[in-house]
Coordinates of C-alpha atoms in Angstrom, one line a residue:
Chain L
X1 CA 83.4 16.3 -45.0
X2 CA 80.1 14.3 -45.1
X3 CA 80.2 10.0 -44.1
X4 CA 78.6 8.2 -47.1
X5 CA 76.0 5.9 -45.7
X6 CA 75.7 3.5 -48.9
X7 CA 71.9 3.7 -49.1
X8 CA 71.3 4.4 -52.6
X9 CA 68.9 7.8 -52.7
X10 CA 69.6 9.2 -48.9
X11 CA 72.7 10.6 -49.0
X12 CA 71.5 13.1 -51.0
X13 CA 68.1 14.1 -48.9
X14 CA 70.7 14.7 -45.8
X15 CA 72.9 17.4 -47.5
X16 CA 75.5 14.2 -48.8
X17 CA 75.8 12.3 -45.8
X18 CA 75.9 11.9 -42.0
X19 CA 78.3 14.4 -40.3
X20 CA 81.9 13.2 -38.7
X21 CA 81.8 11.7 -34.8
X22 CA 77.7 11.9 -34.6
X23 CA 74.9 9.7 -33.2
X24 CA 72.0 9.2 -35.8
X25 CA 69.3 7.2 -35.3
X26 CA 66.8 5.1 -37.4
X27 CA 63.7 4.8 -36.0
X28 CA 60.9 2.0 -36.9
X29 CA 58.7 -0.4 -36.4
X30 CA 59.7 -4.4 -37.2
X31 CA 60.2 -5.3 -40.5
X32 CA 61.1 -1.6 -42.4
X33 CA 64.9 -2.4 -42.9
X34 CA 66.6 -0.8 -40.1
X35 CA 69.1 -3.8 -40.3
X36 CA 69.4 -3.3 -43.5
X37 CA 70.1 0.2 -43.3
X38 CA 72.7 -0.4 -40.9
X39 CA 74.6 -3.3 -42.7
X40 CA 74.6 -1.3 -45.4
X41 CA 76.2 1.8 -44.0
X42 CA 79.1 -0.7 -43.2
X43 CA 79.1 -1.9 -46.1
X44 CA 80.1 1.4 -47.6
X45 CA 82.9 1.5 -45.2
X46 CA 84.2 -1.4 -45.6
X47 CA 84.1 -0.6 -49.8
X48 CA 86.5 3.0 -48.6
X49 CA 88.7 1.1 -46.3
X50 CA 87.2 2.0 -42.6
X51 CA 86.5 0.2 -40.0
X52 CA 83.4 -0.5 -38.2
X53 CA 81.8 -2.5 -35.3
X54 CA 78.3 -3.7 -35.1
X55 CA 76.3 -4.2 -31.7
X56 CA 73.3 -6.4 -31.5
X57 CA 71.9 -7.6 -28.7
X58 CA 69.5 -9.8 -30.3
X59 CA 71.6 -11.7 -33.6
X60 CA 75.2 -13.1 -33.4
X61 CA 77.9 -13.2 -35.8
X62 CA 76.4 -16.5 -37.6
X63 CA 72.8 -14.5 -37.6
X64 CA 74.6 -11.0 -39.7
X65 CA 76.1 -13.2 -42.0
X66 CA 73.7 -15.6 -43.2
X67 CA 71.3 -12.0 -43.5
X68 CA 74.5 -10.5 -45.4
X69 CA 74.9 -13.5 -48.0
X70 CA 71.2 -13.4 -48.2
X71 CA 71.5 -9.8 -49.7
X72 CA 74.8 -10.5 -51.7
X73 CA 77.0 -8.6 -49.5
X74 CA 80.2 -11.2 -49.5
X75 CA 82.3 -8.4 -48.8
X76 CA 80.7 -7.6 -45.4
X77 CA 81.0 -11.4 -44.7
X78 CA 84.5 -11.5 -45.7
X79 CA 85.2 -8.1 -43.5
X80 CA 83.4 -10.1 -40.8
X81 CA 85.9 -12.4 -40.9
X82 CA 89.2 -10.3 -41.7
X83 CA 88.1 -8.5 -38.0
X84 CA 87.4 -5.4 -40.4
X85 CA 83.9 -5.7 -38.9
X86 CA 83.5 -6.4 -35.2
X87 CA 80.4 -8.3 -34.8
X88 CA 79.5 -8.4 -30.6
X89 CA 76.2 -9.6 -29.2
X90 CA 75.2 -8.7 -25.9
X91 CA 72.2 -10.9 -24.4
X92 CA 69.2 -9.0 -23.0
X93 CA 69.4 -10.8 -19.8
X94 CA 72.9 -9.4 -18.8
X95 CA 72.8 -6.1 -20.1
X96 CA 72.8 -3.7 -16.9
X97 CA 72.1 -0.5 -18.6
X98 CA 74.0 1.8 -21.0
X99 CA 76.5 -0.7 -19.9
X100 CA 80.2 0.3 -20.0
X101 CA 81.3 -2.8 -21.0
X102 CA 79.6 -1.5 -24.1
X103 CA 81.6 1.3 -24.3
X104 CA 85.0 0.4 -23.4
X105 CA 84.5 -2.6 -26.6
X106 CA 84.0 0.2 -28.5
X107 CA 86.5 2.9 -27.2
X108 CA 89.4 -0.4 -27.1
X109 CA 88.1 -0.8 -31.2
X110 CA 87.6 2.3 -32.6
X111 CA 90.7 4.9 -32.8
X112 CA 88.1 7.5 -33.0
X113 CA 86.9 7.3 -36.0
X114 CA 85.0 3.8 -36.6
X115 CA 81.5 3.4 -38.2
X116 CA 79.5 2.1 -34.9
X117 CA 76.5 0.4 -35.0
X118 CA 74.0 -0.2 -32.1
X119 CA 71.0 -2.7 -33.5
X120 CA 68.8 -2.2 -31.4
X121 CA 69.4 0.7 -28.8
X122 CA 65.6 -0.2 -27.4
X123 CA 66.6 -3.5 -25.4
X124 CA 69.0 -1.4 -23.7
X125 CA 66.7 1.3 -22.8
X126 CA 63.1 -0.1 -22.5
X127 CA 62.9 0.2 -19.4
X128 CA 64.0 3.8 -18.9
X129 CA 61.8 7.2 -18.3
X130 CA 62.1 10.2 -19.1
X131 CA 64.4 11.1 -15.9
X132 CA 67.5 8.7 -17.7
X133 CA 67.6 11.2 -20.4
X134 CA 71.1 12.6 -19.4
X135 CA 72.6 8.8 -18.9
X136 CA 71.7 8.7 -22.6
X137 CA 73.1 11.5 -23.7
X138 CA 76.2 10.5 -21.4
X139 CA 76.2 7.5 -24.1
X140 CA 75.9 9.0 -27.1
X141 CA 78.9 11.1 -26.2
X142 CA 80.9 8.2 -26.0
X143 CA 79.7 7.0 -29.4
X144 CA 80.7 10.2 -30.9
X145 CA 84.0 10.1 -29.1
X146 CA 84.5 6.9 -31.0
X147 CA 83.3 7.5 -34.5
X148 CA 79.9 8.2 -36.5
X149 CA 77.1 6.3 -35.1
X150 CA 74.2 4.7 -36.7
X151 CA 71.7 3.9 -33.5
X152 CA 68.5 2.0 -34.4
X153 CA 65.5 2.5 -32.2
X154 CA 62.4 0.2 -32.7
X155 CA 59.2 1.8 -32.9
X156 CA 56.0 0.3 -30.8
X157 CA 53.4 -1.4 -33.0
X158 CA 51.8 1.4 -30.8
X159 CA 52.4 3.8 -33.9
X160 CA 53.7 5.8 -30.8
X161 CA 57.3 7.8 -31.4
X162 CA 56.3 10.1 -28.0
X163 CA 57.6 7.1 -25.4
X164 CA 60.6 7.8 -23.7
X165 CA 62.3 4.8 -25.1
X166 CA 61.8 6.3 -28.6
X167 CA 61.8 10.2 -28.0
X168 CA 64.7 10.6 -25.9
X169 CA 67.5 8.7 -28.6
X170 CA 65.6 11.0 -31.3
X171 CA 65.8 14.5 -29.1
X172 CA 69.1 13.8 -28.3
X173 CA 71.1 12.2 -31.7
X174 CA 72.4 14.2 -34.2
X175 CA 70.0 13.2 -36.8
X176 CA 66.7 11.1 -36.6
X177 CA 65.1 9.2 -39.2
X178 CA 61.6 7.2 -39.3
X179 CA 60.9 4.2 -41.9
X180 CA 57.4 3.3 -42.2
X181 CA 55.6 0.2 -43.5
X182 CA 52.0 -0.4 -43.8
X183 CA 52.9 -3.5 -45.6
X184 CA 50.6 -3.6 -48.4
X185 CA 53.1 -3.5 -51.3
X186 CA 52.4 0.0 -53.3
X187 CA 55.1 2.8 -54.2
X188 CA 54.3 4.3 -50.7
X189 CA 53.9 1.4 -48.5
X190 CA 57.5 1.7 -47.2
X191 CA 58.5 5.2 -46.6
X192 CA 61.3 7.1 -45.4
X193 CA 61.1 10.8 -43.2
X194 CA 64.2 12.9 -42.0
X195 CA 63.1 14.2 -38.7
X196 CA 65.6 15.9 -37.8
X197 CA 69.6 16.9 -39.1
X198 CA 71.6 18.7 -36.7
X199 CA 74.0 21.4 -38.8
X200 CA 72.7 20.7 -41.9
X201 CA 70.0 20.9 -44.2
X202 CA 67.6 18.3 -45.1
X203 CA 65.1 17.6 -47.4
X204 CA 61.5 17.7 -46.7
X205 CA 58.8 15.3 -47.3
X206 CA 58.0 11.5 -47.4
X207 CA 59.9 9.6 -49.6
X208 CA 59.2 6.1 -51.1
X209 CA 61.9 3.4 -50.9
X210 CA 62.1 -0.6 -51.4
X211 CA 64.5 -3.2 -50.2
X212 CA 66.2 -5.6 -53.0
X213 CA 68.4 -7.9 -52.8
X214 CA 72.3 -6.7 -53.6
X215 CA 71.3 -3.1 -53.8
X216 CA 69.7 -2.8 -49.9
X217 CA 67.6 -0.1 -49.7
X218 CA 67.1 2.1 -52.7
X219 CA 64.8 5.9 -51.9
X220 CA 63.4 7.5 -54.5
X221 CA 64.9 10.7 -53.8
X222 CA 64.6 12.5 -57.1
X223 CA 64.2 16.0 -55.5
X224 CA 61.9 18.5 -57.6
X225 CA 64.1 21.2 -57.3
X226 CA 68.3 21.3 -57.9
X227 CA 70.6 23.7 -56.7
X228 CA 71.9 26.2 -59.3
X229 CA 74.5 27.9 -57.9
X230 CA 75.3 29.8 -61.5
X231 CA 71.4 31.5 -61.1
X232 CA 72.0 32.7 -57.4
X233 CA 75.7 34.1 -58.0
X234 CA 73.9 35.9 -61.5
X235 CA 71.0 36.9 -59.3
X236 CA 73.4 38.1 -56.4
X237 CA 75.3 40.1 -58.6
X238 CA 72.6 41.5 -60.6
X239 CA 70.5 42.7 -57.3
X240 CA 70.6 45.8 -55.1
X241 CA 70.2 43.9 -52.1
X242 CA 72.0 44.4 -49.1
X243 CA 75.5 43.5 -47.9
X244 CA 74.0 41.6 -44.9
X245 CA 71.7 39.3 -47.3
X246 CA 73.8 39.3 -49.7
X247 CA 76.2 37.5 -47.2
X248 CA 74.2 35.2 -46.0
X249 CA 72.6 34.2 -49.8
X250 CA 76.6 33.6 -50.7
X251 CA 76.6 30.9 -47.7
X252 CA 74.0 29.3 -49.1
X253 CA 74.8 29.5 -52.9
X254 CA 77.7 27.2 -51.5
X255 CA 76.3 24.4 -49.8
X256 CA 75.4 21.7 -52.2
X257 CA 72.0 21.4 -51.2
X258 CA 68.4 21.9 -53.9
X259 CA 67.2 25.6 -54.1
X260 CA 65.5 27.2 -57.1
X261 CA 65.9 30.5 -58.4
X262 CA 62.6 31.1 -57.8
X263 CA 62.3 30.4 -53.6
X264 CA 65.6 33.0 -53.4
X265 CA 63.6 35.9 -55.6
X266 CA 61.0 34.8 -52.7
X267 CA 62.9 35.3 -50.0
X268 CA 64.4 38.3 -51.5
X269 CA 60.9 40.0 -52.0
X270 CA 59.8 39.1 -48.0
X271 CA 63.0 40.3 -47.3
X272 CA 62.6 43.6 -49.3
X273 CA 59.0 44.4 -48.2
X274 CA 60.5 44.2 -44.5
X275 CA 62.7 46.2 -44.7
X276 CA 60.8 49.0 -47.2
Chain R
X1 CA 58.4 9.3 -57.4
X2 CA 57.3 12.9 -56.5
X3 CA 58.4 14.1 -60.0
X4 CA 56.6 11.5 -61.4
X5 CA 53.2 12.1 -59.9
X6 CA 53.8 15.8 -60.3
X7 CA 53.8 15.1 -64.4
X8 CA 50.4 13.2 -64.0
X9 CA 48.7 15.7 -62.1
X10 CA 50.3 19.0 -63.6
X11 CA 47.3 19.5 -65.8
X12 CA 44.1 19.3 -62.8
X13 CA 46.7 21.1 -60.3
X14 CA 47.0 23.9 -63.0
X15 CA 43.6 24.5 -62.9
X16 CA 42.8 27.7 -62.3
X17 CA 40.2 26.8 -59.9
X18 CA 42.3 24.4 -58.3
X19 CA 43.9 25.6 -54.9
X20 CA 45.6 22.6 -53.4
X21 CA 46.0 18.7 -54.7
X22 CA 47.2 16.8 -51.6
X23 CA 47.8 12.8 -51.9
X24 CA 47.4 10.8 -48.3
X25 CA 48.1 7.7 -47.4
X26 CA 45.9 5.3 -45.0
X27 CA 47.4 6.0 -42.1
X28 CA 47.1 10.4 -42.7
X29 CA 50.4 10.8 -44.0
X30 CA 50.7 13.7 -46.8
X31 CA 52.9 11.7 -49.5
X32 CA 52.3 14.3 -52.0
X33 CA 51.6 17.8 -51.8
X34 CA 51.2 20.5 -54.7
X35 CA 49.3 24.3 -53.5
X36 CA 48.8 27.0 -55.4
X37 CA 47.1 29.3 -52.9
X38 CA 49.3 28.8 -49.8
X39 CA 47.5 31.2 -47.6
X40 CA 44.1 29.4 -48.5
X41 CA 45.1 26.0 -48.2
X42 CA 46.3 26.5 -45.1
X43 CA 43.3 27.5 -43.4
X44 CA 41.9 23.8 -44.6
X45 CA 44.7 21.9 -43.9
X46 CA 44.1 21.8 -40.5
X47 CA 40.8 20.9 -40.5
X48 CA 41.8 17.8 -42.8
X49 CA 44.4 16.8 -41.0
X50 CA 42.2 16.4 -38.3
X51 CA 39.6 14.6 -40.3
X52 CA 41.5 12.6 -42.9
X53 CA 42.4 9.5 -41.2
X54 CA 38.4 9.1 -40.2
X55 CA 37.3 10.0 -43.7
X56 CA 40.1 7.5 -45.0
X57 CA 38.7 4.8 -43.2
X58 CA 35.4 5.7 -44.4
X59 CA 36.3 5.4 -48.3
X60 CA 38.2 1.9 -47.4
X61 CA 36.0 0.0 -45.4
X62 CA 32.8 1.3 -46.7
X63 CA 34.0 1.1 -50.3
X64 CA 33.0 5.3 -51.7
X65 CA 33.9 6.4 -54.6
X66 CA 34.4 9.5 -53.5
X67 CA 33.9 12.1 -50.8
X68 CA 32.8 15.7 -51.2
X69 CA 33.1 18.7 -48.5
X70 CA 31.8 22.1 -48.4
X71 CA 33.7 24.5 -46.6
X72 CA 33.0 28.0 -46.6
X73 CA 33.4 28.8 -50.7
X74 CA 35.8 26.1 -51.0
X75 CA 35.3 21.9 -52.0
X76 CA 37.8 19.1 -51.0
X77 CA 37.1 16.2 -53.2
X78 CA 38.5 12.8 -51.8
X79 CA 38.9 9.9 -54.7
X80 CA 40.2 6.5 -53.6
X81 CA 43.5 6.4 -56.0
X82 CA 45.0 2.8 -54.7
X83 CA 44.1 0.7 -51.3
X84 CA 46.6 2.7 -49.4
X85 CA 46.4 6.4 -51.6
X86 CA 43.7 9.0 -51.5
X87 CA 43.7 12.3 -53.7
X88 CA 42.1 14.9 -52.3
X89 CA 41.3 18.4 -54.0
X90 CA 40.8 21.8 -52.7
X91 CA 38.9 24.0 -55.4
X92 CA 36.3 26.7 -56.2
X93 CA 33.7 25.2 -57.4
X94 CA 33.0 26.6 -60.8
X95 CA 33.4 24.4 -63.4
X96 CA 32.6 21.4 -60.9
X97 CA 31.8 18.7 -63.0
X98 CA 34.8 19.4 -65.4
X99 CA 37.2 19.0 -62.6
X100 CA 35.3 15.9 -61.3
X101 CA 35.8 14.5 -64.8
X102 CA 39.4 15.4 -64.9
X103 CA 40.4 14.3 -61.5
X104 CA 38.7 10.7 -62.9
X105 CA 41.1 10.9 -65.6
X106 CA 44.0 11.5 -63.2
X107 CA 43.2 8.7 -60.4
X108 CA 43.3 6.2 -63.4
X109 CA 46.3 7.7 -64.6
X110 CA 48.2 7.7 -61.3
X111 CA 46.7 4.2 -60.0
X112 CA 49.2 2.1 -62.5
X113 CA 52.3 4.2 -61.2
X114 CA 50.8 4.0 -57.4
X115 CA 49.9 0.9 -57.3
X116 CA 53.0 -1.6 -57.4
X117 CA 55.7 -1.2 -55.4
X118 CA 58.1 -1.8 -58.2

């Protein structure tokens, strides 16, 4: 079972969405949609009937609203106010780190299975070196406890993702992501990477997105390649391979994820000339 | 998008001469990539990884046209496609001027596509 996130284009890049009770984070710098992102993966909930509760520490209730209504989303509004969507803010100047007032909010609103938002993780952790990285993961499973996270980190205007306030969420989430803007309005100024998806394939490469209003963030996600399972059950069937490749090329002619014909004949001649 | 630019430049990356056709953006990132020799390209890749950003800044700020290395038996050509997008090509230099004239008609084909966000 895979957690739709609602951004139009992504689900498909991660294998069909974010695994069940995992921390993910969206890395990036100010102004590449990591908002967004996250209003729109509760935005998908709230369309399937879930739950979900959204943690800022720098906008209010008033603040996700008047950004919601500014994209069209009336339903998250409307969620928002039905207490289907817990809004919380928690100011900077009181947060004592990975505070677990943070956590009990979420464990007393969750039942285990919430869609949890932290935007941003980075006031909560600015401050932090590398020697905190087990507090963090000490968070993040609590989050997972609680539901399928989506963690947004802000990137420095640096360009640097190798500070421990931004490599430590990444190493230790389930999957990482990193939007990009150079902010000069061409089909690759704002782009989207997977960095990393625990458990599951991903796809490779940079891909282009844009932000419009109603539809949120749209990628451009039109993989070269698609998966055709018919070819690699004929091909499995038709070869004298092995039983022990042969296994393993039957895992994979079930997951629902782009491979040609031609990258398994690949494999299948490196694997042959190995083992000749 | 990839499928897209993959139509426009099927012809020049067919070529036989034609090794690699990697697009970068300013900031180094490889937004497209198409290779027929892997083995080759590989060997160059690293060297323009570490140069491309420098040679990008180059073609912007100093307004090129183009760039040309010469590496061992092999050219990279670097066109300007957009303010953000460079093409560059690794090939044999055979039939040099035919590419060069091809890969002209490919950066004008690409820059409407490349250009807009929408």
């Amino acid at each position: 079972m895979r957690i739709k996130t609602g951004v139009i284009g992504f689900d498909t890049l991660i294998g069909g969405g974010y695994r069940p009770n995992t921390v993910n984070v969206v890395v990036g710098a100010s102004g590449t949609g990591k908002t967004i992102f996250s209003l729109q993966y509760l935005l998908e909930g709230i369309e399937n009937g879930e739950t979900g509760i959204y943690i800022s520490f720098d906008m209010d209730a008033k603040a996700v609203k008047i950004l919601s209504e500014s994209l069209g989303w009336f339903e998250l509004v409307e969620a928002m106010e039905n207490e289907q969507i817990l809004v919380t803010r928690s100011h900077a100047e009181n947060i004592s780190y990975l505070n677990e007032d943070i956590i009990s909010y979420i464990e007393e609103n969750s039942e285990g299975n919430a869609r949890i938002v932290v935007d941003s993780f980075t006031p909560l952790i600015s401050s932090l070196d590398y020697s905190s990285r087990r507090d963090i993961g000490w968070f993040f499973d609590q989050l997972r406890a609680s539901g399928t996270s989506v963690v947004t980190v802000e990137e420095p205007f640096t360009n640097s993702l190798s500070r421990p306030d931004v490599s430590i969420p990444i190493f230790l989430s389930d999957s990482a992501i990193f939007m990009k803007n150079i902010g000069y309005g061409e089909a690759f100024s704002r782009t989207l990477q997977i960095i990393k998806h625990r458990a599951s394939w991903h796809a490779d490469g940079v891909f282009p997105y844009r932000i419009m209003p109603g539809l949120g963030i749209v990628v451009e996600s039109d993989l070269e390649q698609r998966f055709q399972r018919d070819d690699i059950e004929a091909l499995l069937r038709s070869s004298k391979i092995d039983s022990k490749i042969k296994r393993r090329l039957s895992f994979l002619s079930k997951r629902d994820i782009p491979v040609s014909r031609a990258i398994i004949e690949r494999v299948l001649g490196i694997y042959e000339s190995e083992n000749r | 998008m990839s499928r897209r630019i993959d139509s426009l430049v099927k012809d020049i990356s067919n070529d036989p001469s034609v090794i690699g056709l990697i697009i970068y953006r300013v900031d180094g990132t490889p937004v497209f990539v198409r290779v027929n020799d892997e083995m080759r390209v590989i060997q160059h890749l690293y060297f323009l990884e570490s140069q491309i950003r420098s040679i990008l800044d180059y073609i912007f700020n100093q307004n090129l046209n183009e760039i040309s290395i010469k590496v061992e038996d092999i050219k990279i050509l670097l066109l300007p496609i957009t303010k953000t997008l460079v093409m560059s090509i690794l090939f044999l230099p055979i039939a040099e001027y035919r590419l060069e004239m091809e890969a002209k008609r490919v950066i004008n084909s690409l820059r409407p596509l490349l250009a807009n966000e929408v």
